[in-house]
Each structure stands twice: as structure tokens, then as C-alpha cells.
Coordinates of C-alpha atoms in Angstrom, one line a residue:
X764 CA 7.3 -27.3 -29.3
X765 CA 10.3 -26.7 -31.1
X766 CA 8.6 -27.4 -35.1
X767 CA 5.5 -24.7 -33.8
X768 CA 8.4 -22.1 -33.0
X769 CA 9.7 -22.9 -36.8
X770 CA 6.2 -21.7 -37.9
X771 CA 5.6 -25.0 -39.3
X772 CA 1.6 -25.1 -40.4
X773 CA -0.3 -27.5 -38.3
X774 CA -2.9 -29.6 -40.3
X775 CA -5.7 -31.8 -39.3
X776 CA -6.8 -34.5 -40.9
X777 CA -9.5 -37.7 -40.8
X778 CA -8.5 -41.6 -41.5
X779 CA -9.9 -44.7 -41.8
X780 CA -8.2 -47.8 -42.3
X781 CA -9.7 -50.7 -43.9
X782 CA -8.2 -54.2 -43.8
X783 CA -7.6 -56.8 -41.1
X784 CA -7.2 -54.2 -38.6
X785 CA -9.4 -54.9 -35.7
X786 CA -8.1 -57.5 -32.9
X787 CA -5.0 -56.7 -33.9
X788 CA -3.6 -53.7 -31.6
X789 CA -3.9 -51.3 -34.5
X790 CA -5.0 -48.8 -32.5
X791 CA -2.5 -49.4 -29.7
X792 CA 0.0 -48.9 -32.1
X793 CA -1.4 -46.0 -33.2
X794 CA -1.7 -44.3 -30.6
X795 CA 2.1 -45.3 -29.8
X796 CA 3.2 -44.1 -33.6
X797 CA 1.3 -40.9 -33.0
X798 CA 3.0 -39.9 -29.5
X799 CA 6.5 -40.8 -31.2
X800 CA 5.7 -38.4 -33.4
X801 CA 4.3 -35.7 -31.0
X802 CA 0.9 -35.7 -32.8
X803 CA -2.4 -35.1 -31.5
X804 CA -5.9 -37.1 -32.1
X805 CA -8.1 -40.0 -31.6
X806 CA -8.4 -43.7 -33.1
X807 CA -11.4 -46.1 -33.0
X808 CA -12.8 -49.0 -34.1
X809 CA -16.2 -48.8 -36.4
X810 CA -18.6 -51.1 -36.0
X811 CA -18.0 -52.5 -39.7
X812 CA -14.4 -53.6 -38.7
X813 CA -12.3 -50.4 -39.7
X814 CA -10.4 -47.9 -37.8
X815 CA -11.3 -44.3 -37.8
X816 CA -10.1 -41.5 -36.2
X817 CA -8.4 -37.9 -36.2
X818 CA -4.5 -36.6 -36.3
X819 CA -3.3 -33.0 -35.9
X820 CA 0.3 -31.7 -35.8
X821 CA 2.9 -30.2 -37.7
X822 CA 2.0 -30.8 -41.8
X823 CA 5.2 -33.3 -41.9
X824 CA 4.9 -35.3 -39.0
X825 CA 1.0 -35.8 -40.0
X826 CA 2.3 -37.0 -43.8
X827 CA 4.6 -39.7 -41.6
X828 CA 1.7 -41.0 -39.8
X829 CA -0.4 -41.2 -43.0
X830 CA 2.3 -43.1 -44.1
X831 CA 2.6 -45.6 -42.0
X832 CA -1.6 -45.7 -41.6
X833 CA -1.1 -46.8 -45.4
X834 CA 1.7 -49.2 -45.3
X835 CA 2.8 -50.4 -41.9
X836 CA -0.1 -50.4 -38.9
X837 CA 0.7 -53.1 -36.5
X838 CA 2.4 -56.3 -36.8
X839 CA -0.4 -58.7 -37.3
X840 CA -2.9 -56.6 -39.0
X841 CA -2.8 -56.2 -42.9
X842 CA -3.8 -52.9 -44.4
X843 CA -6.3 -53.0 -47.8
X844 CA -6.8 -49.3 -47.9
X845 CA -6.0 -46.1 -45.9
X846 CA -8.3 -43.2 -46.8
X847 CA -8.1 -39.7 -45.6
X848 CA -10.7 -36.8 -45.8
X849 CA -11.1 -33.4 -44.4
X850 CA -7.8 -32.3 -44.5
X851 CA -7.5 -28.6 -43.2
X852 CA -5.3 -26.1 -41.7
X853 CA -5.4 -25.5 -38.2
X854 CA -4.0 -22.4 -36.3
X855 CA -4.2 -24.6 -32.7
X856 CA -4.5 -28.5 -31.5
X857 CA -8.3 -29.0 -30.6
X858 CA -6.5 -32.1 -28.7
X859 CA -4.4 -32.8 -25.7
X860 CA -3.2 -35.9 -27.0
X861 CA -3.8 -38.8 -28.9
X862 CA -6.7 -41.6 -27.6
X863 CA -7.7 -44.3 -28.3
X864 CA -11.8 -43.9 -28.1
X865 CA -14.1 -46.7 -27.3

């Protein structure tokens, strides 16, 4: 709670990752990259083998995650293209944490 106090905007923003990324725990690591960094949202896997989803948080911890979304993901998978859309400011989370949807 500590970067909300700085008055640190929160954003929100959409993602989806296109690649070898499914069958790969990309979404478990994720969800595990997200929580390190105290973010909020969902991940998914789309029925024409990308991952989707949402993050919200504080502006720079949401830039990490992009970040990595673009250039790490998890060990096995390999990344072709990140993509992000609907980027927004947001006064509160519409999340309690981060999820991994089915």
C-alpha cells in the first residue's frame, strides 16, 4: 500500500502474448510475476494459442510486467510478440488479485 500512499497513478492495461506460450506455464508464471509485483488482474489462454488478459497497479510496476510479458515469460515458452491495448487511468483496482481464468 505504501506506492498508493506516494500518490503513484494506477493504470490498467490489456495484453496478449503471442508465441509458443501455451503448455508452457506462462500463465503460471504470470500470475507469480504479477503477485511479486503486487499487481492486480487476470491471464488466459485464447483458443488460437495466445495468452490474454488484464494488469492494474501502480504505472511502474505495470511497465515491469509489460516488460517481462515482452521479453522473458516462462522458461520454456518463446515470446513472438507482446501487444498491449486499452491502456487507461484508474482511480481504484476493479480486482482482488491476479488469476489465472480458464
Amino acid at each position: 500500500a505504501g506506492a498508493m500512499a506516494a500518490g503513484e497513478g494506477l493504470v490498467s492495461v490489456d495484453y496478449e502474448v503471442s508465441g509458443k506460450v501455451q503448455g508452457v506455464f506462462f500463465r503460471k508464471y504470470t500470475q507469480g510475476e504479477a503477485k511479486r509485483l503486487g499487481l492486480v488482474g487476470w491471464v488466459q489462454n485464447t483458443s488460437h494459442g495466445t495468452v490474454q488478459g488484464q494488469i492494474q497497479g501502480p504505472t511502474e510496476r505495470v511497465r515491469e510486467l509489460q516488460e517481462w510479458l515482452r521479453k522473458v515469460g516462462s522458461p520454456l515458452s518463446r515470446i513472438s510478440r507482446a501487444e498491449f491495448s486499452n491502456e487507461k487511468k484508474i482511480t481504484a483496482l476493479e480486482h482482488k488479485d491476479f488469476q489465472i481464468l480458464k
